[in-house]
Short mmCIF file of C-alpha atoms in Angstrom, two decimals:
data_model
loop_
_atom_site.label_atom_id
_atom_site.label_comp_id
_atom_site.label_asym_id
_atom_site.label_seq_id
_atom_site.Cartn_x
_atom_site.Cartn_y
_atom_site.Cartn_z
CA MET A 1 23.24 35.50 -19.16
CA LEU A 2 21.92 34.12 -15.87
CA ILE A 3 24.25 31.59 -14.24
CA THR A 4 23.05 29.44 -11.32
CA GLU A 5 25.55 28.43 -8.66
CA ARG A 6 24.99 26.22 -5.63
CA SER A 7 26.92 26.69 -2.40
CA PHE A 8 26.79 25.07 1.04
CA ILE A 9 27.24 27.09 4.23
CA CYS A 10 28.06 25.67 7.67
CA ASN A 11 25.27 26.29 10.19
CA ASP A 12 27.72 26.62 13.10
CA THR A 13 30.45 28.86 11.65
CA GLY A 14 28.79 30.41 8.61
CA ALA A 15 31.82 29.45 6.52
CA LEU A 16 31.47 28.44 2.89
CA LEU A 17 31.98 24.68 2.53
CA GLU A 18 34.39 23.56 -0.15
CA GLU A 19 32.78 20.12 -0.49
CA ALA A 20 29.14 19.09 -0.71
CA PRO A 21 27.78 17.59 2.53
CA LYS A 22 27.97 13.83 2.86
CA ARG A 23 25.85 11.30 4.68
CA PHE A 24 27.38 8.69 6.91
CA HIS A 25 26.60 5.33 8.45
CA PRO A 26 28.31 4.03 11.63
CA TYR A 27 29.80 0.59 11.06
CA ASN A 28 32.20 -1.37 13.27
CA ASN A 29 33.02 1.71 15.39
CA GLU A 30 33.87 3.68 12.26
CA VAL A 31 32.01 6.33 10.26
CA VAL A 32 31.51 5.39 6.61
CA LYS A 33 30.83 8.48 4.49
CA PHE A 34 28.77 8.55 1.29
CA SER A 35 28.27 11.30 -1.25
CA VAL A 36 24.88 11.84 -2.87
CA ALA A 37 26.15 10.27 -6.11
CA GLU A 38 27.50 7.23 -4.24
CA LEU A 39 24.18 6.72 -2.44
CA SER A 40 22.33 6.83 -5.76
CA ALA A 41 24.75 4.27 -7.20
CA VAL A 42 24.33 1.95 -4.20
CA LYS A 43 20.55 1.98 -4.54
CA LYS A 44 20.70 0.91 -8.18
CA LEU A 45 21.66 -2.59 -9.22
CA PRO A 46 24.00 -2.74 -12.23
CA ASN A 47 22.43 -3.06 -15.68
CA THR A 48 18.88 -3.37 -14.32
CA ALA A 49 17.51 0.15 -14.68
CA ASN A 50 13.93 0.02 -15.96
CA ASN A 51 14.17 -3.33 -17.70
CA LEU A 52 12.86 -6.87 -17.45
CA ARG A 53 15.17 -9.86 -17.15
CA LEU A 54 13.48 -13.17 -17.89
CA LEU A 55 14.27 -15.88 -15.32
CA GLY A 56 12.05 -18.75 -16.45
CA PHE A 57 8.51 -20.08 -16.68
CA LYS A 58 6.12 -21.71 -14.21
CA PRO A 59 2.64 -23.31 -14.47
CA LEU A 60 -0.22 -20.89 -13.86
CA ASN A 61 -1.44 -22.92 -10.88
CA CYS A 62 1.76 -21.92 -9.02
CA LEU A 63 0.55 -18.31 -8.98
CA LYS A 64 -1.71 -17.73 -5.95
CA ASP A 65 -4.18 -14.94 -5.22
CA TYR A 66 -2.18 -13.73 -2.22
CA HIS A 67 0.88 -13.19 -4.44
CA ASN A 68 -0.77 -10.05 -5.86
CA LEU A 69 0.19 -7.34 -3.37
CA ARG A 70 -0.63 -4.28 -5.50
CA PRO A 71 -2.37 -3.39 -8.78
CA SER A 72 -0.69 -5.07 -11.72
CA THR A 73 0.76 -3.27 -14.74
CA PHE A 74 -0.40 -4.12 -18.26
CA ILE A 75 2.44 -4.31 -20.79
CA PHE A 76 2.49 -4.64 -24.59
CA PRO A 77 5.29 -4.54 -27.19
CA SER A 78 6.69 -1.62 -29.16
CA ASP A 79 9.32 -1.49 -31.91
CA GLU A 80 10.10 2.18 -31.36
CA ASP A 81 13.23 1.55 -29.26
CA ILE A 82 14.29 -1.97 -30.25
CA PHE A 83 13.20 -3.37 -33.61
CA GLY A 84 11.85 -6.90 -33.33
CA SER A 85 10.40 -6.51 -29.84
CA THR A 86 6.87 -7.08 -31.09
CA ARG A 87 7.83 -10.31 -32.87
CA ALA A 88 9.56 -11.73 -29.79
CA PHE A 89 6.70 -10.63 -27.52
CA ILE A 90 4.06 -12.27 -29.73
CA ALA A 91 6.02 -15.55 -29.84
CA LEU A 92 6.25 -15.64 -26.03
CA HIS A 93 2.62 -14.54 -25.65
CA LYS A 94 1.25 -17.33 -27.87
CA SER A 95 3.44 -20.00 -26.27
CA MET A 96 2.47 -18.98 -22.73
CA LEU A 97 -1.23 -19.12 -23.61
CA ARG A 98 -0.86 -22.50 -25.33
CA LEU A 99 1.16 -24.10 -22.51
CA GLY A 100 -0.66 -22.44 -19.61
CA ARG A 101 2.51 -20.88 -18.18
CA PHE A 102 3.49 -17.54 -16.73
CA ALA A 103 6.92 -15.94 -16.98
CA LEU A 104 8.99 -15.18 -13.89
CA ALA A 105 11.13 -12.08 -14.38
CA PHE A 106 13.25 -9.54 -12.52
CA TYR A 107 12.02 -5.96 -12.92
CA GLY A 108 14.86 -3.55 -12.27
CA THR A 109 13.94 -0.10 -10.97
CA SER A 110 14.97 2.00 -7.99
CA ASN A 111 12.77 -0.45 -6.04
CA SER A 112 13.41 -3.76 -7.81
CA HIS A 113 10.91 -6.61 -7.78
CA LEU A 114 10.37 -10.15 -8.88
CA VAL A 115 7.34 -10.12 -11.17
CA ALA A 116 5.05 -12.63 -12.84
CA LEU A 117 4.05 -11.99 -16.46
CA VAL A 118 0.61 -13.47 -17.19
CA ALA A 119 -0.49 -13.48 -20.82
CA GLN A 120 -3.96 -12.14 -21.66
CA GLU A 121 -5.65 -13.30 -24.84
CA GLU A 122 -7.44 -10.81 -27.05
CA VAL A 123 -11.24 -10.87 -26.70
CA THR A 124 -13.45 -9.34 -29.38
CA THR A 125 -17.18 -9.14 -29.93
CA SER A 126 -19.39 -7.78 -32.68
CA SER A 127 -19.01 -4.32 -31.16
CA GLY A 128 -15.20 -4.44 -31.20
CA GLN A 129 -12.28 -5.30 -28.94
CA VAL A 130 -13.22 -6.07 -25.33
CA GLU A 131 -9.81 -7.09 -23.95
CA PRO A 132 -6.51 -6.30 -25.71
CA PRO A 133 -3.68 -8.82 -26.10
CA GLY A 134 -0.75 -8.32 -23.76
CA MET A 135 0.61 -9.35 -20.38
CA HIS A 136 -0.23 -8.45 -16.82
CA MET A 137 2.91 -7.76 -14.77
CA ILE A 138 2.13 -8.89 -11.22
CA TYR A 139 4.51 -7.70 -8.49
CA LEU A 140 5.42 -10.73 -6.37
CA PRO A 141 5.97 -10.54 -2.61
CA TYR A 142 9.19 -11.33 -0.78
CA SER A 143 9.14 -13.94 1.97
CA ASP A 144 8.74 -11.36 4.76
CA ASP A 145 5.83 -9.66 2.94
CA ILE A 146 3.55 -12.65 3.62
CA ARG A 147 2.13 -12.96 7.11
CA SER A 148 0.13 -15.81 8.55
CA VAL A 149 -3.50 -14.86 9.13
CA GLU A 150 -3.77 -17.62 11.72
CA GLU A 151 -0.97 -16.07 13.79
CA ILE A 152 -2.75 -12.69 13.88
CA HIS A 153 -6.15 -14.06 14.86
CA THR A 154 -5.04 -16.94 17.08
CA ALA A 155 -6.67 -16.97 20.52
CA SER A 156 -4.73 -17.00 23.79
CA ASP A 157 -4.85 -20.82 23.87
CA GLY A 158 -2.99 -20.97 20.55
CA VAL A 159 -5.98 -22.20 18.53
CA ALA A 160 -7.21 -20.21 15.53
CA PRO A 161 -10.99 -19.62 15.54
CA ARG A 162 -13.02 -21.68 13.06
CA ALA A 163 -16.59 -21.19 11.88
CA THR A 164 -19.11 -23.86 12.89
CA GLU A 165 -21.28 -25.70 10.38
CA ASP A 166 -24.31 -23.67 11.52
CA GLN A 167 -22.44 -20.38 10.99
CA ILE A 168 -21.35 -21.45 7.51
CA LYS A 169 -24.91 -22.52 6.67
CA THR A 170 -26.45 -19.20 7.76
CA ALA A 171 -23.73 -17.26 5.91
CA SER A 172 -24.48 -19.19 2.72
CA ALA A 173 -28.20 -18.49 3.12
CA LEU A 174 -27.49 -14.77 3.58
CA ILE A 175 -25.29 -14.64 0.48
CA LYS A 176 -27.97 -16.36 -1.61
CA ARG A 177 -30.59 -13.89 -0.36
CA ILE A 178 -28.64 -10.81 -1.42
CA ASP A 179 -27.06 -12.30 -4.55
CA LEU A 180 -26.93 -9.72 -7.36
CA LYS A 181 -28.07 -11.69 -10.38
CA ASP A 182 -26.82 -10.54 -13.80
CA PHE A 183 -24.68 -7.86 -12.15
CA SER A 184 -22.67 -5.57 -14.41
CA VAL A 185 -20.80 -2.38 -13.66
CA CYS A 186 -22.38 -0.93 -16.80
CA GLN A 187 -25.68 -0.74 -14.90
CA PHE A 188 -24.39 2.05 -12.66
CA ALA A 189 -23.55 5.59 -13.70
CA ASN A 190 -20.59 7.35 -12.11
CA PRO A 191 -22.19 9.72 -9.53
CA ALA A 192 -19.24 12.14 -9.63
CA LEU A 193 -19.51 12.42 -13.41
CA GLN A 194 -23.27 12.84 -13.21
CA ARG A 195 -22.84 15.75 -10.78
CA HIS A 196 -20.25 17.26 -13.14
CA TYR A 197 -22.60 16.92 -16.12
CA GLY A 198 -25.39 18.45 -14.03
CA ALA A 199 -23.20 21.45 -13.21
CA LEU A 200 -22.34 21.87 -16.91
CA GLN A 201 -26.04 21.73 -17.77
CA VAL A 202 -26.88 24.42 -15.21
CA PHE A 203 -24.04 26.62 -16.48
CA ALA A 204 -24.83 26.13 -20.18
CA LEU A 205 -28.60 26.60 -19.92
CA GLY A 206 -28.49 29.32 -17.26
CA GLU A 207 -30.62 27.31 -14.85
CA ASP A 208 -30.96 28.26 -11.20
CA GLU A 209 -30.90 24.86 -9.53
CA MET A 210 -28.86 21.70 -9.90
CA PRO A 211 -30.86 18.71 -11.13
CA ASP A 212 -31.31 15.87 -8.65
CA ILE A 213 -28.58 13.27 -9.13
CA LYS A 214 -29.44 9.72 -8.09
CA ASP A 215 -26.43 7.87 -6.70
CA GLU A 216 -27.04 4.29 -7.85
CA THR A 217 -23.96 3.03 -6.02
CA LEU A 218 -25.57 3.49 -2.58
CA PRO A 219 -26.95 0.39 -0.82
CA ASP A 220 -30.46 -0.67 -1.81
CA GLU A 221 -32.26 0.11 1.46
CA ASP A 222 -35.61 -1.14 0.15
CA GLY A 223 -34.09 -4.41 -1.01
CA LEU A 224 -32.24 -4.97 2.26
CA SER A 225 -35.43 -4.35 4.26
CA ARG A 226 -37.32 -7.22 2.60
CA PRO A 227 -38.54 -9.74 5.23
CA GLY A 228 -36.52 -12.61 3.75
CA VAL A 229 -33.29 -10.59 3.77
CA VAL A 230 -33.89 -9.24 7.30
CA LYS A 231 -34.51 -12.77 8.56
CA ALA A 232 -31.31 -14.07 6.92
CA ILE A 233 -29.27 -11.22 8.45
CA ASP A 234 -30.71 -11.82 11.93
CA GLU A 235 -30.06 -15.56 11.72
CA PHE A 236 -26.47 -14.92 10.68
CA LYS A 237 -25.90 -12.48 13.57
CA THR A 238 -27.41 -14.94 16.05
CA ALA A 239 -25.25 -17.81 14.76
CA VAL A 240 -22.03 -15.77 14.95
CA TYR A 241 -22.53 -13.47 17.96
CA GLY A 242 -25.17 -15.32 20.00
CA GLU A 243 -28.74 -14.46 21.01
CA ASN A 244 -27.71 -11.88 23.63
CA TYR A 245 -25.65 -9.77 21.20
CA ASN A 246 -26.44 -6.05 21.39
CA GLU A 247 -25.03 -4.19 18.39
CA GLU A 248 -25.44 -0.72 19.89
CA GLU A 249 -23.67 -1.69 23.11
CA GLU A 250 -20.81 -3.25 21.15
CA GLU A 251 -20.40 -0.08 19.08
CA LYS A 252 -20.31 2.05 22.24
CA THR A 253 -17.73 -0.28 23.81
CA ALA A 254 -15.58 -0.23 20.67
CA GLY A 255 -15.85 3.55 20.45
CA GLY A 256 -14.81 3.88 24.08
CA ALA A 257 -11.84 1.57 23.54
CA HIS A 258 -10.68 3.64 20.54
CA ALA A 259 -11.04 6.84 22.58
CA ASP A 260 -9.03 5.37 25.46
CA ALA A 261 -6.29 4.27 23.06
CA ALA A 262 -6.18 7.75 21.51
CA ARG A 263 -5.91 9.35 24.95
CA LYS A 264 -3.07 6.99 25.90
CA ARG A 265 -1.18 7.80 22.68
CA LYS A 266 -1.63 11.51 23.31
CA ALA A 267 -0.38 11.17 26.90
CA ILE A 268 2.69 9.23 25.73
CA ALA A 269 3.46 11.90 23.11
CA GLU A 270 3.09 14.71 25.65
CA LYS A 271 5.37 12.91 28.10
CA ALA A 272 7.97 12.41 25.35
CA VAL A 273 7.87 16.13 24.52
CA GLU A 274 8.41 17.07 28.18
CA GLU A 275 11.20 14.54 28.68
CA GLY A 276 12.87 15.58 25.43
CA LYS A 277 13.11 19.22 26.54
CA SER A 278 15.83 18.29 29.03
CA TYR A 279 18.18 17.26 26.19
CA ASP A 280 20.14 19.52 23.83
CA TRP A 281 19.68 17.29 20.79
CA ALA A 282 21.69 19.48 18.41
CA ASP A 283 24.66 19.55 20.79
CA LEU A 284 24.47 15.80 21.37
CA ALA A 285 24.43 15.24 17.61
CA ASP A 286 27.35 17.59 16.95
CA ASN A 287 29.51 15.97 19.63
CA GLY A 288 28.60 12.39 18.68
CA LYS A 289 27.01 11.69 22.07
CA LEU A 290 23.68 10.36 20.82
CA LYS A 291 25.11 6.84 20.99
CA GLU A 292 25.57 7.30 24.77
CA LEU A 293 21.79 7.64 25.25
CA THR A 294 19.51 4.68 25.78
CA VAL A 295 16.93 3.56 23.24
CA VAL A 296 14.17 4.88 25.52
CA GLU A 297 15.80 8.32 25.59
CA LEU A 298 16.25 8.37 21.81
CA LYS A 299 12.57 7.58 21.40
CA TYR A 300 11.69 10.74 23.34
CA TYR A 301 12.88 12.77 20.36
CA LEU A 302 11.30 10.45 17.78
CA THR A 303 7.92 10.38 19.52
CA ALA A 304 7.88 14.15 20.02
CA HIS A 305 8.48 14.68 16.28
CA ASN A 306 6.12 11.91 15.05
CA LEU A 307 8.98 9.86 13.60
CA PRO A 308 8.99 6.03 13.33
CA LEU A 309 10.18 4.18 16.43
CA THR A 310 11.17 0.93 14.72
CA GLY A 311 14.72 -0.28 14.22
CA LYS A 312 17.89 -0.83 16.18
CA LYS A 313 19.73 1.88 18.11
CA GLU A 314 21.92 2.86 15.15
CA VAL A 315 18.84 3.23 12.96
CA LEU A 316 17.19 5.49 15.55
CA ILE A 317 20.31 7.65 15.79
CA ASN A 318 20.52 8.02 12.00
CA ARG A 319 16.84 8.95 11.91
CA ILE A 320 17.41 11.71 14.48
CA LEU A 321 20.49 12.99 12.64
CA THR A 322 18.59 13.09 9.36
CA HIS A 323 15.73 15.01 10.98
CA LEU A 324 18.22 17.47 12.50
CA GLY A 325 19.89 17.88 9.11
CA LYS A 326 23.22 16.62 10.38
#
């Protein structure tokens, strides 16, 4: 019989450790130690593992587009674990559709979230079911997840840029010119699948060459070169950027700016590596002297090892200790 045993050995002395290593967090001039099991317990809220806790209901108009931070999850009932789940789900589903409400719930996982449950009605046609009945679980943002667009794009004078009436008019004309009437995703074949099918055809029939695969998802160059479309694009560029705008010069300038920024980042990283060589990081960590260094000095190590630089001094020290395996 094969028996697996796990042991921990001290890097400094080579002695066999009697206890599993623990992590710690400095707090109020003291070191608070945590075992792996305790850390796992801290990260989990009680009685919330992988379940939904209903908090209440809100009108659908309270749910905004910017509340959807990531792809939603589609949920539907099952009586396999708890009998009666389907009946309760259907009752809620019908009431939410009738009243135009969504459910606000707490979704407990290792990374818990507030979620909105939006009911979807079943849609069927003569060919069968188009959309199944169920609910979309939308992961709602926290207050610090939402950032003001105006703050990011505000000019130096504190005023956010606004489009003029002429710019809006030319943009509307451009959109109308390139409007895809009767658009449907069913009109376009998946180019990756078509290449796969072509390879299967060559292999099965013993052909020598791959058939030409037309990628219908690429821009319609012929359509975009029509005189009416070209005129609408030029008018939009003139309205937004001005008559003296040179696209090629702007691209060169932007490319040069990106290259300069990359060179500066590389120079900073190289300087951090050189400065960091003068420190014995392992010795500083073992003797608890990292806290005596300045934030700038701590960032030498973090920058040299491509680690995040954000956080307070204690966070930076913990990040270094974790990277050193201390």
